Every structure is written in structure tokens, then in C-alpha cells.
CSV table of C-alpha atoms and ligand atoms in Angstrom, one decimal:
chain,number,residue,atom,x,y,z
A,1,UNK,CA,-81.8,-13.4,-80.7
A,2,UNK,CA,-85.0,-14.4,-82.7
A,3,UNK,CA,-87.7,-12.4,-82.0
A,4,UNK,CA,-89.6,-14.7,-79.6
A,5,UNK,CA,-92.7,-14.5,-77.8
A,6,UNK,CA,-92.3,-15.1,-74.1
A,7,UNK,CA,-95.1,-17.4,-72.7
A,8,UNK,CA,-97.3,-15.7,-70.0
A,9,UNK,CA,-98.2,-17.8,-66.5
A,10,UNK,CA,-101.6,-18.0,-66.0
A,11,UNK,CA,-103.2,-14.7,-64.1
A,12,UNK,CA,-104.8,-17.2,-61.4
A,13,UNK,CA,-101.4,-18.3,-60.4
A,14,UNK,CA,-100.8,-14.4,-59.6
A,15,UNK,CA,-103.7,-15.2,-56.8
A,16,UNK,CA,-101.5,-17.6,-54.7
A,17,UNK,CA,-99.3,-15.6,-51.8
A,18,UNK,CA,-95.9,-15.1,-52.6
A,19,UNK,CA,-93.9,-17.9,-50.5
A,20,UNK,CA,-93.0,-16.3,-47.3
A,21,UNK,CA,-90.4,-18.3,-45.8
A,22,UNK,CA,-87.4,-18.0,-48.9
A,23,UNK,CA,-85.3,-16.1,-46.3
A,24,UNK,CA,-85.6,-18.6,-43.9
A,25,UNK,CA,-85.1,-21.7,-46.3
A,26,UNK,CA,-82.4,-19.6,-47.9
A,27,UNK,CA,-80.6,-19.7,-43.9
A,28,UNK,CA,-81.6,-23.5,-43.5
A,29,UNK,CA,-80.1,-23.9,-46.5
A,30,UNK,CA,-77.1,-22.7,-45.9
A,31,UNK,CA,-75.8,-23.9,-43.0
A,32,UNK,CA,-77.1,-27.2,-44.5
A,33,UNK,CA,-74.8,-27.0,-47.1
A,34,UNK,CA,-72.2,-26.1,-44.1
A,35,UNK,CA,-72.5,-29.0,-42.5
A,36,UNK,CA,-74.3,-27.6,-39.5
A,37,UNK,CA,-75.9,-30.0,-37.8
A,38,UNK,CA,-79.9,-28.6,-37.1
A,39,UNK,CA,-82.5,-30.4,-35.2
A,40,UNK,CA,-85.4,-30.3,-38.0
A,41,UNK,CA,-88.8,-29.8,-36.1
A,42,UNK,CA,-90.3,-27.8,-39.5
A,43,UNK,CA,-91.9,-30.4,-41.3
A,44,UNK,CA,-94.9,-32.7,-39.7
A,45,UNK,CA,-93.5,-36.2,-42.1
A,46,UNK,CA,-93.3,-39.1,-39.9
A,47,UNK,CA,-89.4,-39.9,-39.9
A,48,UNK,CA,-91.0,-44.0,-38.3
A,49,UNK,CA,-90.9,-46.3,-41.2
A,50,UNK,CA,-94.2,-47.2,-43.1
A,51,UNK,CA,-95.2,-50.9,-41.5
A,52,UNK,CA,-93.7,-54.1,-42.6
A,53,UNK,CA,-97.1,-56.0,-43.3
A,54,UNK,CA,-97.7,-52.9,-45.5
A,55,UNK,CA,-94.3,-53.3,-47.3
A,56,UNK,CA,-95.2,-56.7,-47.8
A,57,UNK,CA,-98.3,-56.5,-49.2
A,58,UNK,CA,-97.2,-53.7,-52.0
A,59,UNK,CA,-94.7,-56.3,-52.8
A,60,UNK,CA,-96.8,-59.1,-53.1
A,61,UNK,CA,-99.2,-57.0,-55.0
A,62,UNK,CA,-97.1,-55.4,-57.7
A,63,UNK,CA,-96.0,-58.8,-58.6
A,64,UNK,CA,-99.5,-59.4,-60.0
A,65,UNK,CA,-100.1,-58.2,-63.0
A,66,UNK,CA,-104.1,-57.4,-62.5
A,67,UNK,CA,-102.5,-54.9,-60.5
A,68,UNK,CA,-100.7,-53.1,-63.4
A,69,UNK,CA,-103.6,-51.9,-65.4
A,70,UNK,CA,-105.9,-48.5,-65.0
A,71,UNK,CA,-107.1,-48.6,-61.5
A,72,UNK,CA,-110.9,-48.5,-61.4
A,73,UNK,CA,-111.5,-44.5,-61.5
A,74,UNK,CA,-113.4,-44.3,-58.1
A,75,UNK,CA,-110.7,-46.7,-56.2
A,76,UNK,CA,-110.9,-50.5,-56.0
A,77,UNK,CA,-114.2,-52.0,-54.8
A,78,UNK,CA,-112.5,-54.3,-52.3
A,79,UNK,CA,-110.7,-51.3,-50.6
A,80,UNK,CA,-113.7,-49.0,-50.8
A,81,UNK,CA,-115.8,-52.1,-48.7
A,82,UNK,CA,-112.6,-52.5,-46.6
A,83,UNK,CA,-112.6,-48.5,-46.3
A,84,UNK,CA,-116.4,-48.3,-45.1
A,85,UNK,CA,-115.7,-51.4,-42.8
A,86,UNK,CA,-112.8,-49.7,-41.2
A,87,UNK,CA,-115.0,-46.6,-40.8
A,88,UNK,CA,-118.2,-48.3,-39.4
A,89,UNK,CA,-115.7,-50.4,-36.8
A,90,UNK,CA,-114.5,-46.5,-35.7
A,91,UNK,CA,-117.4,-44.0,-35.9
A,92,UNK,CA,-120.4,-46.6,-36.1
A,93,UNK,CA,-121.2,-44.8,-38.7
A,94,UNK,CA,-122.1,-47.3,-42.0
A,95,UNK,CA,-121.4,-46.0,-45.9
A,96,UNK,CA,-122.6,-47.3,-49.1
A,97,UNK,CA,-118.6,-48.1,-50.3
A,98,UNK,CA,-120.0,-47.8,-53.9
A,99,UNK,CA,-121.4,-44.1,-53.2
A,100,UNK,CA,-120.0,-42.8,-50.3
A,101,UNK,CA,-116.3,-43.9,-50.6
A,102,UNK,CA,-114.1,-42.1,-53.0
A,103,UNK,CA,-110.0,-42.9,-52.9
A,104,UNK,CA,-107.8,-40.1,-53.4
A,105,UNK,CA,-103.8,-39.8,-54.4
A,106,UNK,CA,-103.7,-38.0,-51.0
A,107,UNK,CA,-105.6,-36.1,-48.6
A,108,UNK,CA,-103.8,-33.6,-50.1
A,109,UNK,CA,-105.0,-34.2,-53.7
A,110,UNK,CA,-109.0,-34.8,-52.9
A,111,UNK,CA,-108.8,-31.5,-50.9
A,112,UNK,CA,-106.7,-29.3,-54.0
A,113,UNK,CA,-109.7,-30.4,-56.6
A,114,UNK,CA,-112.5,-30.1,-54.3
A,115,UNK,CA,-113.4,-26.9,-54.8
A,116,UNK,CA,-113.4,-27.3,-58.2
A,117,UNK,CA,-115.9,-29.6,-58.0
A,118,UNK,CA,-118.6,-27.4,-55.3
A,119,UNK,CA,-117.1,-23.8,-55.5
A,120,UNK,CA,-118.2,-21.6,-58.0
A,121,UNK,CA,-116.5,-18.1,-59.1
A,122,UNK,CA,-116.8,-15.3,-56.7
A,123,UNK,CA,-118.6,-17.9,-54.0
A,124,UNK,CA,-117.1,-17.9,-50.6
A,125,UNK,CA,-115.1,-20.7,-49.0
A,126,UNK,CA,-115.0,-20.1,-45.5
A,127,UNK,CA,-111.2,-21.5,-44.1
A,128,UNK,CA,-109.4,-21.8,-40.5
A,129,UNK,CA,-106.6,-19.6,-39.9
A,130,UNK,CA,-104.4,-20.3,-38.8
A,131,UNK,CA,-104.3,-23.7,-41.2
A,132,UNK,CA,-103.5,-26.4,-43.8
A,133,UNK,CA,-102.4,-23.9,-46.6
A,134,UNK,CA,-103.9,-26.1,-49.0
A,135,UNK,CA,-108.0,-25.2,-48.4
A,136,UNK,CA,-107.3,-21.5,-49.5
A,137,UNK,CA,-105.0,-21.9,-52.2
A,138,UNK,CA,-107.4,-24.2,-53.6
A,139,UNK,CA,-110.2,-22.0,-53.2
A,140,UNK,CA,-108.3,-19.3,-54.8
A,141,UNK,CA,-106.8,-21.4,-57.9
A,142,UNK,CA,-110.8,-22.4,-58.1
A,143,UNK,CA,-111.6,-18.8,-58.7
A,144,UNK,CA,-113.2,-18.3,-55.7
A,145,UNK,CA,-112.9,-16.2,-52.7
A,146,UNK,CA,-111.7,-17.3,-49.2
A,147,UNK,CA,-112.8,-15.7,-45.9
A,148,UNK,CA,-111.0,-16.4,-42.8
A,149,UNK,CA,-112.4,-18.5,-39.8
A,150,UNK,CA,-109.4,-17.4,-36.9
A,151,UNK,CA,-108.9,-20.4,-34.9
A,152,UNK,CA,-109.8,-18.3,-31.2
A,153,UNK,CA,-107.2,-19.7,-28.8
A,154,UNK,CA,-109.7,-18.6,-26.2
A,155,UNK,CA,-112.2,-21.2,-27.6
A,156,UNK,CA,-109.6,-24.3,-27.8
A,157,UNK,CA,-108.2,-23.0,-31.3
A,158,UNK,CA,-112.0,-23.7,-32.5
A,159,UNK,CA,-113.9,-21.2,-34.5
A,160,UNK,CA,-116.9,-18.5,-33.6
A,161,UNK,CA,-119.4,-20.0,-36.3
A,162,UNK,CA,-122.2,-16.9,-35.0
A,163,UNK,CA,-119.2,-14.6,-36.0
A,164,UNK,CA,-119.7,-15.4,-39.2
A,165,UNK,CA,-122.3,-12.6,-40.9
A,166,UNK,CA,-125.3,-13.8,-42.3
A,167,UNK,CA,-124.6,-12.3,-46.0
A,168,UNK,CA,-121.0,-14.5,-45.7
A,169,UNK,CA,-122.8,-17.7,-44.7
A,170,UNK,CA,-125.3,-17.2,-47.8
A,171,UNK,CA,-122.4,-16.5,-50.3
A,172,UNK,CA,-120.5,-19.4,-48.7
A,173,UNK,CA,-120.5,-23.3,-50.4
A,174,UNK,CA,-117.9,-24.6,-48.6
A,175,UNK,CA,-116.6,-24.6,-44.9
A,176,UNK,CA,-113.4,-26.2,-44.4
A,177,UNK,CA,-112.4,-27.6,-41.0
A,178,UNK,CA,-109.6,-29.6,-39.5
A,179,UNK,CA,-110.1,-31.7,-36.2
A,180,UNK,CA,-107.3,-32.8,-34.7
A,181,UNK,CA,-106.1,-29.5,-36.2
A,182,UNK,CA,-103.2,-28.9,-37.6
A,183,UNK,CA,-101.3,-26.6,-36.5
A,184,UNK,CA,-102.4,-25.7,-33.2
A,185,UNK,CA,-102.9,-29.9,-32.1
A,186,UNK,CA,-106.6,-29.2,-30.9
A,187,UNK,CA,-108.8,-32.0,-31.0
A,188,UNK,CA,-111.9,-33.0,-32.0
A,189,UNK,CA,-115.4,-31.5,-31.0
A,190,UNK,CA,-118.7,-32.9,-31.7
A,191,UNK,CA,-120.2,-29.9,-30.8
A,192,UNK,CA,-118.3,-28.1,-33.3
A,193,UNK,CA,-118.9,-30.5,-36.0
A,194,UNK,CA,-122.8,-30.4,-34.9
A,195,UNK,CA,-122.8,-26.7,-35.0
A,196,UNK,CA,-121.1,-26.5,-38.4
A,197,UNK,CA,-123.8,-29.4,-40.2
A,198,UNK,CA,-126.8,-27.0,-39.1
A,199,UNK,CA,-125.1,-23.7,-40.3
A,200,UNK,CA,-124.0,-25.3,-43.7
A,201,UNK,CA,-127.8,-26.9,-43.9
A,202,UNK,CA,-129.2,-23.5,-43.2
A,203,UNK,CA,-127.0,-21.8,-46.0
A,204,UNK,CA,-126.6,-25.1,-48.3
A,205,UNK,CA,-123.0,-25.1,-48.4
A,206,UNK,CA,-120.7,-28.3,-48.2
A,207,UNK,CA,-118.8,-28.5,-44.7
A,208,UNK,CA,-115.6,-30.6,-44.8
A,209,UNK,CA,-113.8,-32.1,-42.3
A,210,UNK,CA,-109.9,-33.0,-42.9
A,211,UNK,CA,-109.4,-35.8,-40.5
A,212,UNK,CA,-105.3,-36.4,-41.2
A,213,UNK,CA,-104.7,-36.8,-38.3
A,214,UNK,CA,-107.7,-38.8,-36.9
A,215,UNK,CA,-105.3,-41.5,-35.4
A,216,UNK,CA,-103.4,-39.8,-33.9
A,217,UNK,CA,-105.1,-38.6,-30.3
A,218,UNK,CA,-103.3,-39.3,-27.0
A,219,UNK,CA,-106.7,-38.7,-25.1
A,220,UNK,CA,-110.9,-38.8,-25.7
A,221,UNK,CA,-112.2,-40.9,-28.5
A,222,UNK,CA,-112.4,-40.5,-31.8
A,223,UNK,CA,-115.4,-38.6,-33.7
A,224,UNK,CA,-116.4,-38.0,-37.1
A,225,UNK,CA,-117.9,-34.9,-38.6
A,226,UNK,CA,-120.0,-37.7,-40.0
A,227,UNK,CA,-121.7,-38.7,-36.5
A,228,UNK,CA,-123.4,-35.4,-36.5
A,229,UNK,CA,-126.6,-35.2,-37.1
A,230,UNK,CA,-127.6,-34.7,-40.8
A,231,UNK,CA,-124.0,-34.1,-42.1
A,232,UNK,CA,-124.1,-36.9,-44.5
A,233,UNK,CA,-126.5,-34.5,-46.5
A,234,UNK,CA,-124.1,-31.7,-46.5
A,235,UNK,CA,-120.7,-33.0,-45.4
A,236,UNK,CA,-117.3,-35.1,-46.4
A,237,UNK,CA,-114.3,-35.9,-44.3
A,238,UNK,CA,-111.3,-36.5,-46.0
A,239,UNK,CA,-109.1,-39.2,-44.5
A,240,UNK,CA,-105.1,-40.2,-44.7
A,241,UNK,CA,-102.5,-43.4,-44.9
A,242,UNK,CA,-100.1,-40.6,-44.3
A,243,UNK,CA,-99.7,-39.9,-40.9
A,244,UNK,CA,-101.3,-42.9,-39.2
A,245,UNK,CA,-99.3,-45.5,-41.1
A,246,UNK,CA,-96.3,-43.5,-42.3
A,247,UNK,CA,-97.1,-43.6,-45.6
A,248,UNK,CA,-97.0,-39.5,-47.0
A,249,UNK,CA,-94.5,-41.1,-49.5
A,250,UNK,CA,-97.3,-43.5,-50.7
A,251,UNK,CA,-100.0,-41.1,-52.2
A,252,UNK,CA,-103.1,-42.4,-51.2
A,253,UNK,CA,-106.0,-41.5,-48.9
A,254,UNK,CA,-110.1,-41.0,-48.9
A,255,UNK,CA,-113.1,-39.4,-48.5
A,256,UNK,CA,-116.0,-40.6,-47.2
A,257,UNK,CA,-119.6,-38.6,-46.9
A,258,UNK,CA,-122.6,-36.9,-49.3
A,259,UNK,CA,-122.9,-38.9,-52.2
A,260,UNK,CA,-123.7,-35.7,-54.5
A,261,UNK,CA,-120.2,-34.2,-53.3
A,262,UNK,CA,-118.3,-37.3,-53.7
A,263,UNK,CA,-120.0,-37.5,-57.4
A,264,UNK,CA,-118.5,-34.0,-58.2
A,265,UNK,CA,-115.2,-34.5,-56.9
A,266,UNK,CA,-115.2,-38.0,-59.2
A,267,UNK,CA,-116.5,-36.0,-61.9
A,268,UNK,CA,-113.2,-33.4,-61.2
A,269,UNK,CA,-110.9,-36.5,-60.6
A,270,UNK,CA,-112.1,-38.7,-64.0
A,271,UNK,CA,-110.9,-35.9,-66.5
A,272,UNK,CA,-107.7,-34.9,-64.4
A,273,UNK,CA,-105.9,-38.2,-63.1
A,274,UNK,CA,-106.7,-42.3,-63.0
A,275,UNK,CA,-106.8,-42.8,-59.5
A,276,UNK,CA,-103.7,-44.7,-57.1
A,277,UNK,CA,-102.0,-47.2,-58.1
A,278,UNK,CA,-104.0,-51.0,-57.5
A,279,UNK,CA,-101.0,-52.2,-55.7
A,280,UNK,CA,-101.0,-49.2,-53.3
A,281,UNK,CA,-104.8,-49.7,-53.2
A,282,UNK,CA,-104.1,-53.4,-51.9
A,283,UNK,CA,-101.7,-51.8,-49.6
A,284,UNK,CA,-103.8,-49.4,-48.1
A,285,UNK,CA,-106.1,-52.8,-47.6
A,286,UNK,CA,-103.3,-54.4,-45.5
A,287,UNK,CA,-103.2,-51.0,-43.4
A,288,UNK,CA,-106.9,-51.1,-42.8
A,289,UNK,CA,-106.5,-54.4,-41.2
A,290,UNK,CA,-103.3,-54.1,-39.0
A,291,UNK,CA,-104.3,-54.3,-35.5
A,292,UNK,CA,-104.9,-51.5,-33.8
A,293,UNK,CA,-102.5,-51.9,-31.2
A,294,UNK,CA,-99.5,-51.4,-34.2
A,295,UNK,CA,-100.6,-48.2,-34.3
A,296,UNK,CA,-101.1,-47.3,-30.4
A,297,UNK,CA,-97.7,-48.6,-29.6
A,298,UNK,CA,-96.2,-45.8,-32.6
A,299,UNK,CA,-99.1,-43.2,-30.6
A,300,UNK,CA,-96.6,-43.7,-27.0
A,301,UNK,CA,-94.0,-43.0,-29.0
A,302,UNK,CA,-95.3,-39.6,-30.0
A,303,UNK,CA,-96.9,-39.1,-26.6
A,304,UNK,CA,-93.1,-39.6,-25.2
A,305,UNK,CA,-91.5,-37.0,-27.9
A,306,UNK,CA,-94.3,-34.5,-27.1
A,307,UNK,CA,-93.3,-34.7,-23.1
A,308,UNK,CA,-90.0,-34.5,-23.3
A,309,UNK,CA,-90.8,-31.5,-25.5
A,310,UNK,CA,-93.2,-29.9,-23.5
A,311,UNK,CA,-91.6,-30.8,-20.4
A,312,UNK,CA,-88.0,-29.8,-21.5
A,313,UNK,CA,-89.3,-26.1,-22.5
A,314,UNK,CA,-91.0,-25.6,-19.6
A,315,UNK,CA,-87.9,-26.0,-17.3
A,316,UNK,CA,-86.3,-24.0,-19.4
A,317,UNK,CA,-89.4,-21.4,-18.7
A,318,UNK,CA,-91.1,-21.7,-22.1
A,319,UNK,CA,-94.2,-22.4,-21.3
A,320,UNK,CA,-96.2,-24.4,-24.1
A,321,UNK,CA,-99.5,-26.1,-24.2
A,322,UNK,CA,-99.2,-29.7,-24.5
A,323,UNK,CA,-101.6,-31.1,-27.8
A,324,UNK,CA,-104.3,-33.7,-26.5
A,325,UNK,CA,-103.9,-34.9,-30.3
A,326,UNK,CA,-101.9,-35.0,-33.4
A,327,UNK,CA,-97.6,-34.5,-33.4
A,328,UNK,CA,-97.3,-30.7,-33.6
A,329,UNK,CA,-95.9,-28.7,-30.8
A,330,UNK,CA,-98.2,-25.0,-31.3
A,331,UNK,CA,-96.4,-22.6,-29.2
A,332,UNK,CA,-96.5,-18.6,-28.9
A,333,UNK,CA,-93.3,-17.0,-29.3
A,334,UNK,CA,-91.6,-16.5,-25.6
A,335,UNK,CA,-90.0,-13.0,-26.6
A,336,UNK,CA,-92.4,-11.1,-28.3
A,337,UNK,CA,-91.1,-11.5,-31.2
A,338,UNK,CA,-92.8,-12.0,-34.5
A,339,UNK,CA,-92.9,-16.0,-35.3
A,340,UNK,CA,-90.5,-15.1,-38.2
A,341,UNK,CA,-87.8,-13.5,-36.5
A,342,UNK,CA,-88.0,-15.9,-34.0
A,343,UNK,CA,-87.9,-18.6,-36.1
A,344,UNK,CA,-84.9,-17.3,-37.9
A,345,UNK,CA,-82.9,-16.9,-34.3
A,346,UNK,CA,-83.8,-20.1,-33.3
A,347,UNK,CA,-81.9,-21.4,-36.6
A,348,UNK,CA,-79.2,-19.4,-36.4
A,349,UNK,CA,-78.4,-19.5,-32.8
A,350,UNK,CA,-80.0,-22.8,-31.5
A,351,UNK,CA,-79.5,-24.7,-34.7
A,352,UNK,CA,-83.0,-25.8,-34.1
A,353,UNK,CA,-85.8,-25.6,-37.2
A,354,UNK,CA,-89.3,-25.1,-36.8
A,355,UNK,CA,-91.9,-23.5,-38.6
A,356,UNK,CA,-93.2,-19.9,-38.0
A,357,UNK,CA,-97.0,-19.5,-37.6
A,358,UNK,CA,-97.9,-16.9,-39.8
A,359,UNK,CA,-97.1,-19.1,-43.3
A,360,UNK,CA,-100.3,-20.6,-41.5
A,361,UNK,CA,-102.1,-17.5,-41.9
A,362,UNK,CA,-102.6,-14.1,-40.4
A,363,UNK,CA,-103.7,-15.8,-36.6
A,364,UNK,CA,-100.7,-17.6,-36.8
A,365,UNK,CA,-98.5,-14.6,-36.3
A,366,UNK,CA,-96.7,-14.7,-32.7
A,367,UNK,CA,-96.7,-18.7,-32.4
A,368,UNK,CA,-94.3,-21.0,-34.1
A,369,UNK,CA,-94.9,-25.3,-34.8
A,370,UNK,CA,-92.5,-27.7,-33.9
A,371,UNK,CA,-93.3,-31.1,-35.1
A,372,UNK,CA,-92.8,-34.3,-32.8
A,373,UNK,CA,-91.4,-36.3,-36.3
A,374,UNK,CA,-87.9,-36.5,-35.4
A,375,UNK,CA,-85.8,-39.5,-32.9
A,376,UNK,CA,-86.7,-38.7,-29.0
A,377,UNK,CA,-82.9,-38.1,-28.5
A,378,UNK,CA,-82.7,-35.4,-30.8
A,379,UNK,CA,-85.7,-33.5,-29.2
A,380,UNK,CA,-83.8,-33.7,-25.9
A,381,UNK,CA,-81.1,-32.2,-28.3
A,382,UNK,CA,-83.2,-29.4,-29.5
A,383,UNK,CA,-84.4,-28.7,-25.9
A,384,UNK,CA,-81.2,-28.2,-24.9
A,385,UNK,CA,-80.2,-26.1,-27.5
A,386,UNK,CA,-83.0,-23.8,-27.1
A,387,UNK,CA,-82.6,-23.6,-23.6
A,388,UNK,CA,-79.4,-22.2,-23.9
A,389,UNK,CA,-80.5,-19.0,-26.5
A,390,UNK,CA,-83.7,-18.2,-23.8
B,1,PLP,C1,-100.3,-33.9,-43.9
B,1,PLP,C2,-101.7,-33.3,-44.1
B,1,PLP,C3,-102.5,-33.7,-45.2
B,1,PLP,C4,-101.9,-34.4,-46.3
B,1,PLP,O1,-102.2,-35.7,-46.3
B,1,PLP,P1,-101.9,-36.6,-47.6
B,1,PLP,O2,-102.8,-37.8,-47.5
B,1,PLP,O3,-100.4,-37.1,-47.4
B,1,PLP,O4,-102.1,-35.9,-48.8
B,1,PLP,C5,-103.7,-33.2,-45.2
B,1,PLP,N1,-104.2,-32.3,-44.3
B,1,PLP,C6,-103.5,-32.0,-43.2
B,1,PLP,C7,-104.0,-31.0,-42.2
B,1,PLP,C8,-102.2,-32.4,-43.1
B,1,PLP,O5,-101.4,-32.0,-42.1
């Protein structure tokens, strides 16, 4: 052997938490490769194919070849109008499209580089546990340091913001919430999003709001973090194609809010990537305009899957709140069990996959998610299954 250097991975990298589930996905992955048939409530990806009018227009579009250059860097001015349309029509809330419209290759995406942009080394960003793994490892990869928010299941999985110290709240520049939340399926709360605009005005951080799932709401009406009162000076909410549209395969979402933040994020975005695709741009134009019964008729369909869930485990004496929004089962462990033992015997005796809390963070410990992404029949399936290992 030459006498080589090895290359070193970066020391930030070493801040990330080791992955916790390789035992389990080790297990899945086995009996997998068995041919053991599981019922797969782990992942929340919307198994319903992406609309036909949307198909349709990505085909149309990528047949034209203005589509096939550099997308303009801050998304295409016809989707950002049709973006703050689609936003005023919802929240009454109206944006500059030019200013307060940024498009993103994902929720996902604008929420990895946004601290980045507004969080600088050893700053706090204040995230919900449990929650969206993403806002912490971001936080982390951006040098910065993250305190927990826990989720109190007393308060409707919300947070305590007067739990949060004074000194934290100063050292804080971002506050990252989730409504509907994912995992626990708690839905929105002006009063939350009103509380959190006058804490971050008082400390002068950013307060985001990651609205994935803010179609998907079997009961109340929708709200935006942007309705409360002053948030446009210190807020953003980040919005999907994913889950309303079935689209995660797509890449493509936004963010709407405070100009200054949106500019910084750009400013992240313009030296790191060259925004979607124009044809999935167009795309996301023809999903903007579907009517919005498409996507009610798609919401019964979850609302059915959730019953037959919630309904099924409760005869079978598991007894398991039923979400007033987005398509995630959050459920505390019958048995006392911790969420990854349980979630290991539920593999290995019912056959049945879901996700254990804790990879959600500390709170989530003693609850696993099921996701409602899978064919009604096979829920009944799962149901039955787990019935029989209670
Ligand atoms: C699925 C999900 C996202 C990712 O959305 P993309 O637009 O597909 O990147 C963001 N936030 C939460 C909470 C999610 O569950």
C-alpha cells in the first residue's frame, strides 16, 4: 500500500446524532428481503398519485424549450404571483410576490439553509420536540445551538413559550414551529402563532412556521402564522406541493413572509443551487389552480384511513387520540414500553411498521407514529394484526 493520507469528514458532521433506528431498519430489512409481507405505516409519503392536470401540465411544459434554461433564481414571476394569489384566496393575507415569495426545491430544502441565512454561531434556535428532525440538524450543521421547546401533551402538543428563560429568548434568533404538527397531528392555533410573533418581536429573533401540512385539516379552518399581528416583521412560513398534491417526488415548495428573511435565505440559495426546475414551476402553477374540491375529496380519504385506524385500535383496547389535522396516527405506547422496543415487536410479531417517537426527540420517547399513507384495506390489515399481539 502507498502511503496515503486518509481524508477527514468535517468535525460539524460529528454534531449530527448518530442515526437511531439501524437496528430497526436492519429488522425491516430483513424480513423484507424474506418476503414478509409488512404493513408500512413508518414513512408520512402519500402512496395517492400526484394529480393528472399536474402530470399534464409538466408535460406540456417540458416540451417547451423556455423551460429548459436557468430558472430565474428567486422562482418564476408567474408562479410567485400565482403563489401570493393562492395565499391571499386562503389566509386573506396579501404578499408582494416579488419580495415576499421565495420558491424552494422543497420544504425541506428552504428549511435545511435557513439557518444559514439568520443563525449565527453559538446563537440559539429554539425547536419543538418532539419534531421534524430537519430544524435541529440544521441548526446544528449552521454552527449553532438548539434548545428544546417539548411539545406538552397537556397543552394540545403546543409549547409553554413563558417556559422559555429570559437569557434563552435573548440568545435565541430563530423559533421554529410546526402547525398542523408533525408528529403528534395537532393543529393550528392562532393564539400560539400570536404569542410566538410578540416573544420573537420582544427578543428580535425570526419565528418560522412550517406549514406542510396546511391542507391537510379534517376540522376548523385554516390559519397562517402570517395572520398574526405583526409577524410579517419577524416571521416566514414555509409551504409544500408535497403532501397536499402528492408531489414529495417533485422537489418544490415556498416560503412566504419578512422580506429581510426571505433576502437572506435568497442570498444562501443564489451561491448553493439554481432554483426548481421552470417546468415543475409551471407545474406547481397548475396545482395552485386545481379546484379545491380535488383536494377535499383526497382529505375523506385520509379522514376514512385515520377512523378505521383509530377506531380499529380502540376495539382492540388501544386507545389513541384521533388527529383533527394532518395523516399521522401519534400514539403512546400501550405496554409501557419504550417506543423502540415497541416498535421493534410490533415488526417482528405484527408485521406492522411504524415509527418510534423518540427519533423525533427526547418527548417523543413512550409514543410511536403511524402514518395514514397506505390503501384503507391494508390499515384494516394492520389493525388486525396488531390486535392480535395486544
Ligand atoms: C414532509 C415534511 C416536509 C418536507 O416537505 P418537502 O416540501 O417535501 O421538502 C417539511 N416539514 C414537515 C414537517 C414534513 O413532514
Amino acid at each position: 500500500m502507498k502511503d496515503t493520507k486518509r481524508f477527514q469528514r468535517a468535525a460539524r458532521l460529528d454534531r449530527l446524532p448518530p442515526y437511531l433506528f439501524v437496528e430497526l431498519e436492519r429488522a425491516k430489512h430483513a424480513l423484507l428481503a424474506e418476503g414478509v409481507d409488512l404493513v408500512d405505516l413508518g414513512l408520512g409519503d402519500p402512496d395517492l398519485p400526484t394529480f393528472p392536470e399536474i402530470v399534464e401540465a409538466l408535460q406540456a411544459a417540458c416540451a417547451d424549450p423556455a423551460t429548459h434554461r436557468y430558472p430565474a433564481q428567486r422562482g418564476d414571476a408567474s408562479l410567485r404571483k400565482a403563489i401570493a394569489g393562492w395565499f391571499e384566496a386562503r389566509y386573506g393575507v396579501s404578499l408582494d410576490p416579488e419580495r415576499e415569495v421565495l420558491v424552494l426545491i422543497g420544504t425541506k430544502e428552504g428549511l435545511g439553509h435557513l439557518p444559514m441565512a439568520v443563525l449565527d454561531p453559538s446563537r440559539v434556535a429554539l425547536v419543538p420536540d418532539p419534531g421534524y428532525p430537519v430544524y435541529q440538524a440544521a441548526s446544528w450543521l449552521a454552527g449553532g445551538e438548539v434548545v428544546h421547546v417539548p411539545l406538552e401533551p397537556e397543552l394540545g402538543f403546543r409549547p409553554d413559550l413563558d417556559r422559555i428563560s429570559r437569557a434563552t429568548a435573548d440568545s435565541a434568533q430563530l423559533l421554529f414551529l410546526n402547525y398542523p404538527n408533525n408528529p403528534t397531528g395537532a393543529p393550528v392555533d392562532p393564539e400560539l402563532f400570536q404569542l410566538a410573533a410578540n416573544l420573537a418581536h420582544e427578543h428580535g429573533f425570526v419565528v418560522v412556521n412550517d406549514a406542510a401540512y396546511a391542507e391537510i385539516l379534517y376540522e376548523g379552518s385554516r390559519v397562517s402564522l402570517l395572520q398574526a399581528g405583526g409577524a410579517r416583521e419577524v416571521g416566514v412560513e414555509f409551504h409544500s406541493f408535497s403532501k397536499t398534491f402528492n408531489m414529495t417526488g417533485w422537489r418544490i415548495g415556498f416560503a412566504v413572509g419578512n422580506a429581510g428573511v426571505l433576502d437572506a435565505l435568497a442570498a444562501i440559495k443564489s451561491n448553493v443551487d439554481s432554483c426548481v426546475f421552470t417546468a415543475i414551476q409551471r407545474a406547481g402553477e397548475a396545482a395552485l389552480s386545481l379546484p379545491e374540491e380535488r383536494v377535499g375529496e383526497q382529505l375523506e380519504v385520509y379522514r376514512r384511513r385515520r377512523d378505521v385506524l383509530v377506531d380499529g385500535l380502540g376495539d382492540a383496547g388501544w386507545h389513541v387520540p384521533r388527529p383533527h389535522a394532518t395523516f399521522y396516527v401519534w400514539a403512546k405506547v400501550p405496554t409501557g414500553e419504550g417506543s423502540q422496543a415497541f416498535a421493534t415487536r410490533l415488526l417482528r410479531e405484527a408485521r406492522v411498521v411504524a415509527t418510534p417517537g423518540v427519533g423525533f426527540g427526547p418527548s417523543g420517547e413512550g409514543y410511536v407514529r403511524m402514518a395514514l399513507t397506505t390503501p384503507e384495506e391494508r390499515i384494516v390489515e394492520a389493525v388486525d394484526r396488531i390486535r392480535r399481539i395486544l
